[in-house]
GROMACS .gro file of C-alpha atoms in nm:
model
  108
    1ASP     CA    1   8.914   2.861  17.805
    2SER     CA    2   9.009   3.226  17.743
    3GLY     CA    3   8.672   3.335  17.601
    4THR     CA    4   8.823   3.434  17.266
    5PHE     CA    5   8.667   3.160  17.056
    6LEU     CA    6   8.337   2.974  17.045
    7GLY     CA    7   8.332   2.607  16.946
    8LEU     CA    8   8.025   2.459  16.779
    9GLY     CA    9   7.923   2.104  16.697
   10THR     CA   10   7.607   2.039  16.497
   11VAL     CA   11   7.347   1.766  16.457
   12THR     CA   12   7.482   1.690  16.109
   13GLY     CA   13   7.834   1.627  16.246
   14SER     CA   14   7.988   1.957  16.136
   15VAL     CA   15   8.235   2.146  16.355
   16ALA     CA   16   8.301   2.522  16.355
   17ILE     CA   17   8.511   2.776  16.546
   18HIS     CA   18   8.390   3.136  16.569
   19ILE     CA   19   8.533   3.453  16.723
   20ALA     CA   20   8.330   3.497  17.042
   21PHE     CA   21   8.263   3.872  17.027
   22SER     CA   22   8.175   3.903  16.657
   23LEU     CA   23   8.067   3.545  16.571
   24GLN     CA   24   8.287   3.557  16.260
   25ARG     CA   25   8.352   3.201  16.142
   26LEU     CA   26   8.722   3.116  16.132
   27TYR     CA   27   8.708   2.741  16.086
   28TYR     CA   28   8.445   2.503  15.949
   29VAL     CA   29   8.448   2.133  15.860
   30LYS     CA   30   8.129   2.004  15.706
   31GLU     CA   31   8.036   1.661  15.842
   32ALA     CA   32   8.361   1.613  16.036
   33HIS     CA   33   8.176   1.330  16.209
   34GLY     CA   34   7.923   1.099  16.050
   35ILE     CA   35   7.661   1.169  16.314
   36VAL     CA   36   7.563   1.413  16.594
   37VAL     CA   37   7.848   1.594  16.770
   38THR     CA   38   7.782   1.548  17.141
   39ASP     CA   39   8.065   1.750  17.295
   40VAL     CA   40   8.330   2.006  17.205
   41ALA     CA   41   8.609   2.137  17.427
   42PHE     CA   42   8.905   2.365  17.370
   43VAL     CA   43   9.251   2.249  17.470
   44PRO     CA   44   9.342   2.451  17.784
   45GLU     CA   45   9.600   2.728  17.758
   46SER     CA   46   9.833   2.558  18.007
   47ARG     CA   47  10.193   2.455  17.937
   48PRO     CA   48  10.101   2.106  17.804
   49GLY     CA   49   9.819   2.264  17.603
   50ARG     CA   50  10.057   2.513  17.441
   51GLU     CA   51  10.291   2.228  17.349
   52LEU     CA   52  10.001   2.055  17.172
   53LEU     CA   53   9.903   2.375  16.991
   54GLY     CA   54  10.247   2.434  16.842
   55GLY     CA   55  10.209   2.729  16.603
   56HIS     CA   56   9.830   2.712  16.598
   57GLU     CA   57   9.602   2.967  16.762
   58ALA     CA   58   9.355   2.722  16.916
   59ALA     CA   59   9.272   2.352  16.928
   60LEU     CA   60   8.922   2.209  16.963
   61LEU     CA   61   8.837   1.849  17.050
   62SER     CA   62   8.506   1.716  16.920
   63VAL     CA   63   8.329   1.396  17.019
   64ALA     CA   64   8.036   1.237  16.836
   65VAL     CA   65   7.781   0.965  16.902
   66ASP     CA   66   8.001   0.725  16.701
   67SER     CA   67   8.256   0.747  16.991
   68ARG     CA   68   8.521   0.913  16.775
   69CYS     CA   69   8.723   1.206  16.902
   70LYS     CA   70   8.880   1.449  16.654
   71LEU     CA   71   9.126   1.733  16.706
   72HIS     CA   72   9.064   2.052  16.506
   73LEU     CA   73   9.353   2.299  16.486
   74LEU     CA   74   9.290   2.666  16.408
   75PRO     CA   75   9.586   2.807  16.212
   76ALA     CA   76   9.741   3.124  16.348
   77ARG     CA   77   9.602   3.433  16.177
   78ARG     CA   78   9.859   3.656  16.014
   79SER     CA   79   9.862   4.029  16.064
   80LEU     CA   80  10.078   4.320  15.957
   81PRO     CA   81  10.312   4.476  16.211
   82VAL     CA   82  10.219   4.834  16.302
   83TRP     CA   83  10.551   4.973  16.175
   84LEU     CA   84  10.491   4.818  15.831
   85LEU     CA   85  10.140   4.962  15.817
   86LEU     CA   86  10.271   5.310  15.903
   87LEU     CA   87  10.545   5.275  15.642
   88LEU     CA   88  10.291   5.179  15.377
   89CYS     CA   89  10.069   5.477  15.469
   90ALA     CA   90  10.363   5.717  15.447
   91GLY     CA   91  10.460   5.572  15.108
   92LEU     CA   92  10.104   5.614  14.985
   93ILE     CA   93  10.100   5.980  15.091
   94VAL     CA   94  10.435   6.050  14.920
   95ALA     CA   95  10.322   5.871  14.602
   96THR     CA   96   9.995   6.072  14.598
   97ILE     CA   97  10.183   6.402  14.632
   98LEU     CA   98  10.425   6.303  14.353
   99LEU     CA   99  10.138   6.205  14.123
  100LEU     CA  100   9.957   6.533  14.193
  101GLN     CA  101  10.280   6.721  14.120
  102LEU     CA  102  10.313   6.538  13.785
  103ALA     CA  103   9.948   6.592  13.693
  104PHE     CA  104   9.939   6.958  13.801
  105PRO     CA  105  10.280   7.125  13.760
  106GLY     CA  106  10.331   7.393  14.023
  107PHE     CA  107  10.098   7.216  14.266
  108LEU     CA  108  10.341   7.272  14.552
   0.00000   0.00000   0.00000
């Protein structure tokens, strides 16, 4: 719906979710269905869709020839906040300077 993810259903019944711009695979279920996957669709990003998603990043519905419909939920990816990343970089720089001072007295 938003163009962020690409849903894929295969002839063997497997289902995958990829990042659209890099094709990196985020989710894969081998033989989720016993036979050919005929259709896949993402849950829309509307209010009812967001309620269905809960804390997940995306939801994909898959339908196969066996007339079964399955819901695949993509867990939310975790990332570091920018302030924590900057704090870790600053700590690394201070630790490097302290180690250089210990290894080479009079360095500064």
